[in-house]
Structure formats: C-alpha cells, structure tokens
C-alpha cells in the first residue's frame, strides 16, 4: 500500500515552463546512470527544444563558463557560478540555468538590466539526482551558446525546508546584502554583490493521507535589483533555487547610491529592501 | 511462547549466531548496557549493499509489561535483526517504537515491526519531516544499497507525538521520560531518560567517534547539549559510537567540534568568504579527529554557513 506524497502538478510543470518533458521520479536509475548515458543527451536535446522553441545552440567555448562542484556537499544548496568572457559581456542579455534531472529543470533565467550586465553570477541550487547542469547564453544577435557541468548530488528537492518551517515563515522576506570587496567604485570597476531573501522556497506537499499534512508551495518567482533607480538584474526562478534564494552579481557605478532589491513569490507576496552602498572616504 | 532459562542463556551466550550474514556478521552483538537496556552498535559506514544500513546505534528497553524499541534501524533487514534480538531476550510484547528522529539509519527499519501495530512515538515535527523526506530516503537507499537490499524498508507514521515531554510506563516500575528538543541535530529530536538505571538515551544528539552530522540548528544543538549536560546520568547512549559512554564527559568532544564549526564559520562569513570557499577552510583540525569526516564535514560547514549568515 503506497503512501506516496506526490508534488503538486503545478510544480511538476515548474513555473518556468518546459512542462511536457518533466517526468518526476522517472526511473529510479536516474541516480546512477553515468554522464555518458545516451538518455542524458536525449534529455538535454528535448529540454533545449522546448525551452528555446527548437532554435539551435552552439558550444560556448570561452564565452560562457559554468562552475559547479562535480560532487556536491549539500544537494539542497549547491553553489554555482556563471561567468562571461570580456568580449561576451556587452553582447549577452540573458543566461538560462537548467538542471536537467530536476522536477523543475529551468532553475533560473538571468536578464541584465540597462544598468548592469551578466559578467559574473552566482546562485545556490537544489539538485535532485545526478545530473547535467546546462547554462545557455542568449546573444543579442540571436545566437545561443551552451555549456555544461555534470554534478553528483541527489535528494536536494526532497528536503525542501532545512529546519523549522514555522521559523522560516516568520523570517520570510527579510533580506541580506553583502559587498565582499566593498562598495562599487566607478563605472569601470564592477564589484561583487550578494543578495539573499529569506524564504522557504518550497514546492510543498499535497495532503498526505495518514498525517493529513498539506504544506503549501511557496517560492520566489522573481527578483529584481536596482541601483540608483536603474535596473541592474532581473531573475526569474522557482523551486530549483535553494531555500533563502541567494544570488551574486557584479555591480558597477558611483558609490553612495541606493541598492534596492524587490522580490515576489508565487503567492503574490512582495518583499523589498534597500541599502545605501558606501560613500567615498 | 516462554523460553526456558537455559535456552535463553544459550541463545544470548552465542550472540553471533543470532545475527544474519553480511552486516550481522560484522557488527558487535547487542550489549545490555544497564539492566533491561539493550543497544546494537552500528557500523561507522554509509549505507551499502552489504551493511543493511546498520550504521546507527539502535536498541530496546524492557519493562515489566512491555518493550520499547528505540530506533528500529536503517533497513527492513536491520529492523528484522533487531526484532530477533528482542524476541530472544524477552517474550514481552513490543508495544512501542520510539523514532528519535527522521533520519533513515534510525527509522527505515520500522517496517519490520509493522505487523505488531506498536504505538509509534515521535517529535511533534516528525510527521512533517517524514512526509518531506521519505521518498528521497527510499531513492537514496535503493541507490546506495541496491533495490534488493533496500526493499521493504520504511518508517512508520507516528501515532503519538511529543511536544515537550511524555512519560512512557513500561510496567514493573520502569517509566521512561521522553523529551522533545528544540531544533538541534534535526528539527525533530527526541531523547529518553530511564530513571531506574539513570541512563540517558540521546541517540543523535550525541555522536562519538563518527563525525556529527548537522541537519537542524548548530546554535540549537549547542544549547540543547548545554542543558543536557546538567542532567545527571550514569551513562548515555549515543546515536553513533560505543553502546554506552560516561555522561557528561562524552559531550566534550562533540561540543568542541560544534563550537569550532560555529566560530570558524562566523569568522569566514565576517571575512567575506563565499559558501563555496568555506568547506575547505573551516575547522579542519577538529574534523580530522572524527571518522568519515571526509564525507560529512564539508556539508556541515555549508549548513552552518547557511544558518549563521542570517545572524
């Protein structure tokens, strides 16, 4: 007598589309197939076709780099970084991050605002089974350049909330901003910035027959960063992003301005915070 | 069926004969650490096809009228082996399963006792933890043990929840005090105290030899340990390590590790290090004293980072 607790159909589809290709829990062998298994390449071809409407992609080479641990320490919070070559920076306005074997494979889509670029991005993602991660950079001229990393991690989507759900909810919407190398220091000297929103970011659970538990899905679906009222970065995301969505990016500009972060979740809750980022002297 | 005293002795005397092949042949036999308190020590390994996921300390407590199993084991096979030990020791009914927390090495052997329909006792947050993780645990066991060895392994849903404290009367003057903890090792930890023998069964609130695994709250775990250290006990039963250890002396190493984890991670955060950079830099010396550190310390640092960055 199976007492399964399937995820909601909405989240099987994922907020970011590619619905028909998602088959959660497809084959228990997912966890042990090697990277070279033909099924993995087929999966990526199918995902790509769905996400990019059949447009073709080319290998990114030096233009786009995806760094992820080959063996993740914590499947629920795998740190990844994306970087563009200097030549590519002005030409790339969007980067898609896809985790092929996740229930919601399109983990995030990063879009540069008029006041920013996508030269250096970081995120923390959930990885549900040994998988390829793919990053695809969209160039202004329509080209799509892709790169991949194989990651060994599993179970990241099964433990959607780390500790106390009640505590996580109480803190929901609180934000952090860090400047590991200090405030921005002019238009030509971008500095790393990290922003985070406290949020369970969970796919939730349907009603479990025995315990009568139902945990609602609550996840951040969009995040927007502005500096001096100009948009720097926009991120569309959902449950493949870890609890307390945390993103890093590069910011260039005169110091002393206001950095503002706005976030919105699937329940239409809106959160916002702002900081004045350093003054000279 | 009552066993004759002689037959019981014979069975207990050759404990090895009660254990099956595979993991059973490699683990120590059950130890009666105090009158009526029996512990089967686990292996310092991760789940594999040959170890029944018998990697945690599990056991049982015999009262005057009933038996309480404390952590039914890591797989169906492990739970079945534990059950055979209980049945060799006593004919009293197994009325209670205490799931000290949701982790698979402690809970996935519960299916071995399902036909007895025991009361299943767990922390008030245990049902949610099991509901979230059970599917993932099944997949993990299949992947690590192989489908055949993992088959049939499952937790049982709790039938009695502990929000603060529960007194469990096993008859014959044996009443266990079961306490629910604030988030520590996990967010649904229970401990037991047997006043009759002054034994504190801490399960994974106490790790000895094997590297602790942080899956709840680092600050909370340190607080709970602080409070538990004030509890007088003749011995403690850890979730991993020897069947019984002196208390509170055995808390010192664990506390040292957790404090090093906390202080090192705080310093790294203050220095602006990113989450990917810290696991190779924090508390490495302290970690080296523990078994399987290479499998878990890095993840502990990552988990500590995600908690402490919000301080």
XYZ file of C-alpha atoms in Angstrom:
592
model
C 0.000 0.000 0.000
C 1.849 3.019 -1.239
C 1.595 6.110 0.846
C 3.119 8.474 -1.636
C 3.154 12.207 -1.282
C 3.376 13.483 -4.844
C 4.221 17.045 -5.566
C 1.548 19.331 -6.885
C 1.064 19.164 -10.667
C 1.796 22.884 -10.916
C 5.238 22.332 -9.606
C 5.818 19.301 -11.728
C 5.344 21.715 -14.600
C 7.544 24.291 -12.975
C 6.784 27.948 -13.031
C 9.208 28.434 -15.879
C 7.682 26.087 -18.419
C 9.079 23.055 -20.272
C 6.051 21.252 -18.875
C 5.621 18.208 -21.103
C 9.141 16.972 -20.600
C 9.025 16.723 -16.898
C 8.527 13.295 -15.500
C 9.362 13.482 -11.833
C 10.923 10.372 -10.494
C 11.397 8.998 -13.992
C 13.203 5.792 -13.305
C 14.935 5.132 -10.062
C 18.032 4.518 -12.140
C 18.420 8.243 -12.689
C 20.659 8.408 -9.704
C 23.286 6.029 -11.023
C 23.427 6.429 -14.780
C 26.808 7.718 -15.889
C 27.188 11.063 -17.580
C 27.806 9.391 -20.956
C 24.493 7.516 -20.945
C 22.683 8.338 -24.194
C 19.469 9.081 -22.302
C 21.113 12.118 -20.754
C 21.974 13.636 -24.101
C 18.453 12.937 -25.341
C 17.005 14.637 -22.285
C 19.005 17.780 -22.907
C 18.018 17.812 -26.576
C 14.352 17.571 -25.599
C 14.668 20.246 -22.903
C 16.503 22.587 -25.226
C 13.909 22.153 -27.945
C 11.135 23.009 -25.504
C 12.846 25.928 -23.807
C 14.206 27.579 -26.932
C 11.444 26.689 -29.393
C 13.682 24.474 -31.437
C 16.397 27.094 -32.004
C 19.847 25.602 -32.352
C 22.689 26.101 -29.920
C 26.454 26.041 -30.260
C 29.153 25.238 -27.723
C 30.091 28.336 -25.765
C 33.816 27.676 -25.541
C 35.454 30.514 -23.616
C 32.461 32.819 -23.917
C 30.481 31.281 -21.049
C 31.764 29.308 -18.076
C 29.659 27.352 -15.599
C 31.361 26.245 -12.416
C 29.660 23.709 -10.167
C 31.158 21.123 -7.810
C 31.483 17.752 -9.508
C 30.361 16.182 -6.247
C 28.158 18.478 -4.213
C 28.453 18.601 -0.434
C 24.837 19.544 0.093
C 22.310 18.688 -2.619
C 19.897 21.258 -1.219
C 22.351 24.143 -1.647
C 24.832 23.594 -4.462
C 26.787 26.783 -5.187
C 27.228 27.552 -8.884
C 28.844 30.405 -10.720
C 28.449 31.704 -14.235
C 30.903 33.981 -15.982
C 31.178 35.575 -19.409
C 34.335 36.377 -21.310
C 35.036 40.124 -21.594
C 34.048 40.039 -25.282
C 30.750 38.378 -24.499
C 29.729 40.721 -21.662
C 28.197 43.503 -23.761
C 26.521 41.015 -26.115
C 24.711 38.714 -23.685
C 21.457 39.904 -22.213
C 20.119 36.634 -20.798
C 21.506 33.409 -19.340
C 19.387 30.321 -18.688
C 20.427 27.869 -15.979
C 18.969 24.375 -16.416
C 19.292 21.368 -14.123
C 18.294 18.569 -16.453
C 17.036 15.954 -13.988
C 15.228 18.265 -11.575
C 11.420 18.240 -11.406
C 11.555 21.916 -12.389
C 14.596 21.929 -14.685
C 14.756 25.623 -15.536
C 16.348 26.805 -12.326
C 16.738 30.472 -13.239
C 16.805 32.931 -16.097
C 19.059 35.926 -15.506
C 18.465 39.087 -17.532
C 20.667 42.138 -17.464
C 19.039 45.493 -16.907
C 20.112 48.706 -18.604
C 22.436 49.457 -15.689
C 24.006 46.027 -15.380
C 25.481 43.032 -17.104
C 25.825 39.293 -16.577
C 29.615 39.070 -16.362
C 29.685 37.196 -13.043
C 26.707 35.489 -11.442
C 26.342 33.078 -8.554
C 23.406 31.109 -7.220
C 22.637 28.231 -4.889
C 20.542 25.462 -6.391
C 18.858 22.229 -5.405
C 19.948 19.112 -7.251
C 17.572 16.195 -7.143
C 19.565 13.465 -8.895
C 22.961 13.072 -10.560
C 22.553 15.392 -13.481
C 23.948 17.634 -16.145
C 23.598 21.323 -15.455
C 23.454 23.475 -18.536
C 23.874 27.192 -18.962
C 22.762 28.870 -22.182
C 23.710 32.447 -23.012
C 21.407 34.380 -25.325
C 23.311 36.797 -27.522
C 21.805 39.990 -28.935
C 22.190 38.593 -32.451
C 20.069 35.607 -31.554
C 22.831 33.045 -31.080
C 22.511 30.594 -28.206
C 25.741 29.360 -26.662
C 25.693 26.473 -24.218
C 27.990 24.901 -21.676
C 27.551 22.008 -19.255
C 28.755 20.512 -15.986
C 27.929 17.107 -14.567
C 27.060 17.211 -10.867
C 26.803 14.302 -8.469
C 24.225 15.165 -5.862
C 20.804 13.799 -5.052
C 17.816 14.453 -2.890
C 18.042 18.230 -2.945
C 14.399 18.643 -3.879
C 13.143 16.160 -1.274
C 14.107 18.199 1.718
C 12.615 21.474 0.701
C 12.805 23.150 4.033
C 16.005 22.875 6.039
C 14.878 23.361 9.563
C 11.776 24.755 11.149
C 9.071 25.706 8.672
C 7.456 27.997 11.213
C 10.712 29.821 11.873
C 11.367 30.083 8.144
C 7.960 31.684 7.637
C 8.441 34.157 10.470
C 11.563 35.459 8.834
C 10.130 35.428 5.324
C 11.040 38.400 3.200
C 13.939 39.583 5.314
C 16.875 40.400 3.040
C 20.638 40.480 3.269
C 23.110 42.286 1.075
C 26.862 41.864 1.242
C 29.739 43.552 -0.524
C 32.672 41.188 -0.092
C 35.041 43.658 -1.761
C 33.449 46.892 -0.674
C 31.087 49.279 -2.465
C 31.077 49.956 -6.212
C 33.834 52.308 -7.175
C 33.068 53.828 -10.532
C 31.556 52.737 -13.808
C 34.618 50.748 -14.891
C 35.258 48.832 -11.692
C 32.496 46.335 -11.052
C 32.456 44.742 -7.598
C 30.773 41.544 -6.432
C 27.464 41.917 -4.619
C 25.424 39.203 -2.988
C 21.751 39.498 -2.147
C 19.537 36.999 -0.364
C 15.867 36.753 0.506
C 14.784 34.696 3.475
C 12.124 32.374 2.064
C 11.331 28.643 2.382
C 11.292 28.353 -1.430
C 9.485 25.074 -1.238
C 7.425 23.043 -3.647
C 5.309 21.998 -0.689
C 3.423 18.753 -0.279
C -0.024 17.631 -1.203
C -2.181 16.200 1.524
C -0.572 13.141 2.973
C -3.314 10.626 3.658
C -2.087 9.413 7.004
C -0.793 12.585 8.565
C -3.312 14.898 6.847
C -0.432 17.242 6.214
C -0.502 19.740 3.446
C 2.353 22.163 3.065
C 1.645 24.898 0.564
C 4.050 25.629 -2.237
C 5.785 28.915 -1.614
C 8.679 30.020 -3.713
C 10.224 33.212 -5.005
C 9.404 33.557 -8.685
C 11.075 36.839 -9.493
C 13.795 39.064 -8.122
C 14.874 42.465 -9.356
C 17.918 44.535 -8.419
C 18.119 48.269 -8.992
C 20.956 50.698 -8.366
C 20.260 54.405 -8.358
C 16.768 53.562 -9.672
C 18.094 51.800 -12.765
C 17.580 48.086 -13.185
C 20.769 46.045 -12.867
C 19.496 42.490 -12.898
C 16.277 40.531 -13.101
C 15.981 36.858 -12.158
C 13.083 34.530 -12.884
C 13.315 31.448 -10.690
C 11.461 28.780 -8.774
C 11.936 25.658 -6.688
C 15.282 24.582 -8.079
C 16.739 27.546 -6.234
C 17.672 26.731 -2.640
C 15.845 27.884 0.434
C 16.638 31.548 1.083
C 17.331 32.412 -2.558
C 20.810 33.884 -2.756
C 22.271 35.456 -5.871
C 25.575 37.113 -6.662
C 26.299 39.547 -9.469
C 28.721 42.299 -10.405
C 27.805 45.930 -9.883
C 29.486 48.949 -11.411
C 28.621 52.558 -10.653
C 29.386 55.519 -8.453
C 29.403 54.743 -4.736
C 26.882 56.232 -2.381
C 23.761 55.225 -4.290
C 20.801 53.150 -3.175
C 20.746 49.446 -3.979
C 17.222 48.140 -3.979
C 16.066 44.525 -4.170
C 12.482 43.579 -4.935
C 11.208 40.019 -4.768
C 7.884 38.422 -5.479
C 6.685 34.926 -4.634
C 4.113 32.587 -6.122
C 1.520 33.779 -3.611
C 1.936 37.311 -4.960
C 3.682 38.427 -1.802
C 6.098 41.265 -2.433
C 9.220 41.992 -0.458
C 11.685 44.838 -0.847
C 14.749 46.177 0.879
C 17.185 48.967 0.137
C 20.678 49.872 1.276
C 22.909 52.836 0.698
C 26.111 51.297 -0.596
C 29.054 53.093 0.858
C 30.414 56.539 0.343
C 33.896 57.502 -0.659
C 36.096 58.453 2.252
C 5.981 -18.968 23.938
C 8.111 -18.869 27.006
C 11.704 -19.848 26.532
C 13.320 -21.957 29.173
C 16.012 -20.136 31.088
C 18.607 -22.491 29.696
C 17.597 -21.939 26.114
C 17.616 -18.170 26.598
C 21.080 -18.276 28.013
C 22.276 -20.431 25.170
C 20.852 -18.037 22.643
C 22.266 -14.979 24.341
C 25.578 -16.634 25.022
C 26.322 -17.113 21.355
C 25.117 -13.706 20.233
C 26.878 -14.120 16.922
C 24.574 -16.946 15.984
C 21.579 -14.638 16.187
C 22.997 -12.302 13.604
C 22.479 -12.866 9.927
C 25.137 -12.818 7.264
C 26.521 -9.563 5.932
C 26.207 -6.734 8.363
C 25.197 -9.100 11.103
C 28.485 -10.910 10.890
C 30.454 -7.674 11.138
C 28.746 -5.802 13.948
C 29.197 -6.366 17.615
C 26.414 -8.273 19.280
C 23.754 -6.496 21.296
C 25.024 -5.140 24.585
C 22.964 -4.837 27.728
C 24.438 -1.553 28.930
C 22.258 -1.463 32.033
C 19.601 -3.882 33.290
C 16.940 -4.048 30.606
C 18.648 -1.553 28.293
C 19.989 -3.197 25.127
C 21.955 -1.493 22.367
C 23.071 -2.859 18.970
C 26.012 -0.666 17.947
C 26.106 0.476 14.319
C 28.967 0.446 11.834
C 30.940 3.587 11.010
C 29.991 3.376 7.352
C 27.469 4.796 4.928
C 24.628 2.682 3.543
C 25.903 -0.071 1.242
C 24.644 -3.325 -0.296
C 26.390 -5.355 2.395
C 25.687 -3.491 5.622
C 21.863 -3.332 5.928
C 22.335 0.412 6.540
C 23.051 -0.761 10.104
C 25.135 2.332 10.702
C 23.409 3.722 13.794
C 23.044 2.517 17.347
C 19.594 1.026 17.838
C 18.092 -0.985 20.646
C 15.308 -1.594 23.106
C 14.262 -1.200 26.710
C 12.482 -3.975 28.595
C 9.964 -3.039 31.269
C 7.819 -5.203 33.481
C 4.988 -5.439 30.997
C 6.231 -4.233 27.639
C 9.211 -3.447 25.438
C 10.027 -0.137 23.764
C 12.248 -0.280 20.690
C 14.379 2.835 20.395
C 15.128 3.472 16.722
C 14.063 0.412 14.722
C 17.060 0.542 12.356
C 18.262 1.550 8.925
C 16.526 -1.022 6.697
C 13.981 -3.792 6.838
C 16.792 -6.324 7.337
C 18.302 -4.324 10.166
C 14.924 -3.972 11.847
C 14.285 -7.694 11.476
C 17.631 -8.476 13.033
C 16.863 -6.150 15.945
C 13.485 -7.773 16.378
C 15.056 -11.242 16.573
C 17.316 -9.998 19.353
C 14.331 -8.631 21.263
C 12.473 -11.922 20.870
C 15.476 -13.861 22.099
C 15.759 -11.703 25.190
C 12.132 -11.495 26.251
C 8.672 -12.691 25.410
C 7.108 -9.393 26.481
C 5.289 -7.594 23.672
C 6.941 -4.799 21.698
C 4.304 -2.142 22.390
C 6.270 0.973 21.465
C 8.591 2.175 18.746
C 10.355 5.409 19.579
C 11.623 7.219 16.485
C 14.211 9.583 17.909
C 14.297 11.498 14.602
C 13.571 11.015 10.899
C 16.973 10.005 9.572
C 16.883 6.772 7.570
C 19.563 4.939 9.559
C 17.323 5.193 12.621
C 13.826 4.999 11.175
C 13.692 2.915 7.992
C 13.720 -0.379 9.895
C 10.293 0.374 11.395
C 8.555 -1.736 8.738
C 9.990 -4.826 10.442
C 7.619 -4.184 13.343
C 4.518 -3.100 11.431
C 2.578 -6.315 11.964
C 2.811 -5.780 15.740
C 0.994 -2.446 15.364
C 3.073 -0.721 18.012
C 2.496 2.811 19.193
C 4.960 4.877 17.213
C 6.259 7.788 19.239
C 7.854 10.803 17.615
C 8.537 14.504 17.976
C 5.618 16.753 17.075
C 7.563 17.813 13.973
C 8.368 14.258 12.921
C 5.353 13.676 10.634
C 6.267 16.711 8.560
C 9.920 15.640 8.376
C 8.961 12.125 7.257
C 6.442 13.409 4.736
C 9.044 15.675 3.160
C 11.871 13.186 3.080
C 10.500 9.684 2.847
C 10.538 9.500 -0.955
C 14.063 10.807 -1.049
C 15.157 8.287 1.573
C 13.678 5.423 -0.436
C 15.564 6.573 -3.513
C 18.752 7.016 -1.531
C 18.552 3.523 -0.048
C 17.874 1.989 -3.446
C 20.783 3.825 -4.917
C 23.239 3.038 -2.103
C 22.111 -0.459 -1.107
C 20.625 -1.700 -4.353
C 16.914 -2.335 -4.821
C 17.014 -5.841 -3.373
C 18.701 -4.946 -0.089
C 16.569 -1.846 0.342
C 13.231 -3.488 -0.468
C 10.578 -3.209 2.207
C 12.447 -0.628 4.263
C 10.188 2.108 5.556
C 9.404 4.310 8.502
C 6.000 4.074 10.208
C 3.853 7.143 10.779
C 3.906 8.337 14.381
C 0.790 7.576 16.398
C 1.764 9.609 19.452
C 3.515 12.950 19.243
C 5.685 14.557 21.886
C 5.618 18.320 22.101
C 7.520 18.723 25.371
C 7.608 15.556 27.392
C 5.969 12.151 27.507
C 6.201 9.594 30.304
C 6.109 6.071 28.948
C 5.245 3.411 31.510
C 6.645 0.020 30.560
C 5.420 -1.600 33.746
C 7.391 -3.073 36.617
C 8.393 0.381 37.864
C 10.071 1.337 34.606
C 8.812 4.678 33.295
C 10.788 6.376 30.562
C 10.863 10.163 30.368
C 10.837 11.148 26.703
C 11.761 14.742 25.889
C 11.207 16.721 22.676
C 14.008 19.124 21.801
C 14.196 22.438 20.021
C 15.955 22.131 16.638
C 19.398 20.594 17.225
C 20.742 17.602 15.270
C 17.499 17.763 13.297
C 14.356 19.773 13.934
C 12.555 16.736 15.421
C 14.867 15.167 18.023
C 13.723 13.092 20.998
C 15.795 11.884 23.921
C 14.857 9.372 26.619
C 15.818 9.062 30.252
C 15.417 5.876 32.285
C 15.372 6.840 35.973
C 15.577 3.164 37.011
C 19.158 2.912 35.730
C 19.980 6.605 35.306
C 20.531 6.061 31.581
C 20.214 8.922 29.128
C 19.442 7.654 25.602
C 20.464 10.583 23.448
C 20.565 8.988 20.007
C 21.964 11.504 17.507
C 22.014 14.357 19.974
C 25.306 12.649 20.862
C 27.897 11.443 18.365
C 31.023 9.593 19.467
C 33.797 8.570 17.047
C 31.735 9.169 13.907
C 31.558 12.736 12.633
C 28.398 14.534 13.763
C 26.012 15.448 11.008
C 24.284 18.801 11.240
C 20.741 18.785 9.887
C 18.875 21.094 12.245
C 20.405 24.048 14.046
C 24.019 24.499 15.085
C 23.209 27.080 17.739
C 20.280 24.993 18.880
C 22.359 21.840 19.181
C 24.905 23.618 21.348
C 22.080 24.946 23.557
C 20.435 21.548 23.917
C 23.771 19.935 24.789
C 24.347 22.613 27.380
C 21.038 21.828 29.016
C 21.575 18.060 28.787
C 24.990 18.316 30.407
C 23.163 19.429 33.551
C 21.269 16.139 33.609
C 22.803 13.614 35.968
C 23.145 10.204 34.393
C 25.222 7.122 34.971
C 25.681 6.677 31.245
C 24.496 7.954 27.884
C 23.643 6.014 24.739
C 24.879 7.875 21.647
C 23.371 7.529 18.172
C 26.790 6.530 16.815
C 29.751 5.170 18.710
C 30.045 2.770 21.657
C 26.873 1.303 23.089
C 27.236 3.431 26.218
C 29.509 6.255 27.297
C 30.096 8.217 30.505
C 27.958 11.313 30.940
C 28.538 14.240 30.745
C 32.170 13.565 29.788
C 31.193 12.197 26.384
C 29.664 15.557 25.429
C 33.021 17.342 25.448
C 34.322 16.216 22.052
C 31.033 16.904 20.302
C 30.734 20.328 21.901
C 34.306 21.126 20.862
C 33.596 20.217 17.256
C 30.357 22.195 17.086
C 31.958 25.254 18.671
C 34.858 25.114 16.212
C 32.353 24.811 13.389
C 30.415 27.808 14.690
C 33.389 30.041 15.421
C 35.235 29.165 12.213
C 32.181 29.709 10.050
C 31.349 33.021 11.726
C 34.897 34.205 11.103
C 34.720 33.136 7.470
C 31.442 34.984 6.963
C 32.872 38.094 8.589
C 35.885 37.846 6.283
C 33.605 37.857 3.239
C 34.275 34.272 2.142
C 31.617 32.733 -0.072
C 29.836 29.484 0.717
C 31.819 27.550 -1.875
C 35.108 28.596 -0.303
C 34.483 27.689 3.317
C 34.231 23.888 3.477
C 37.932 23.502 2.737
C 38.914 26.114 5.300
C 36.857 25.806 8.473
C 37.586 23.587 11.494
C 39.720 21.146 9.528
C 41.842 20.180 12.545
C 38.809 19.449 14.691
C 37.179 17.472 11.900
C 40.228 15.235 11.482
C 39.540 13.568 14.839
C 36.296 12.054 13.612
C 35.568 9.051 11.423
C 34.038 9.733 7.993
C 34.921 13.412 8.271
C 35.751 13.467 4.564
C 32.114 12.562 3.806
C 30.338 14.988 6.127
C 32.458 17.817 7.464
C 32.229 19.885 4.295
C 28.474 19.635 4.314
C 28.362 20.579 7.997
C 30.299 23.736 7.174
C 27.955 24.561 4.299
C 24.919 24.022 6.548
C 26.435 26.099 9.350
C 27.147 28.871 6.864
C 23.530 28.996 5.712
C 22.369 29.277 9.306
C 24.935 31.768 10.570
C 24.846 34.135 7.594
C 21.404 35.244 8.843
C 22.622 36.127 12.356
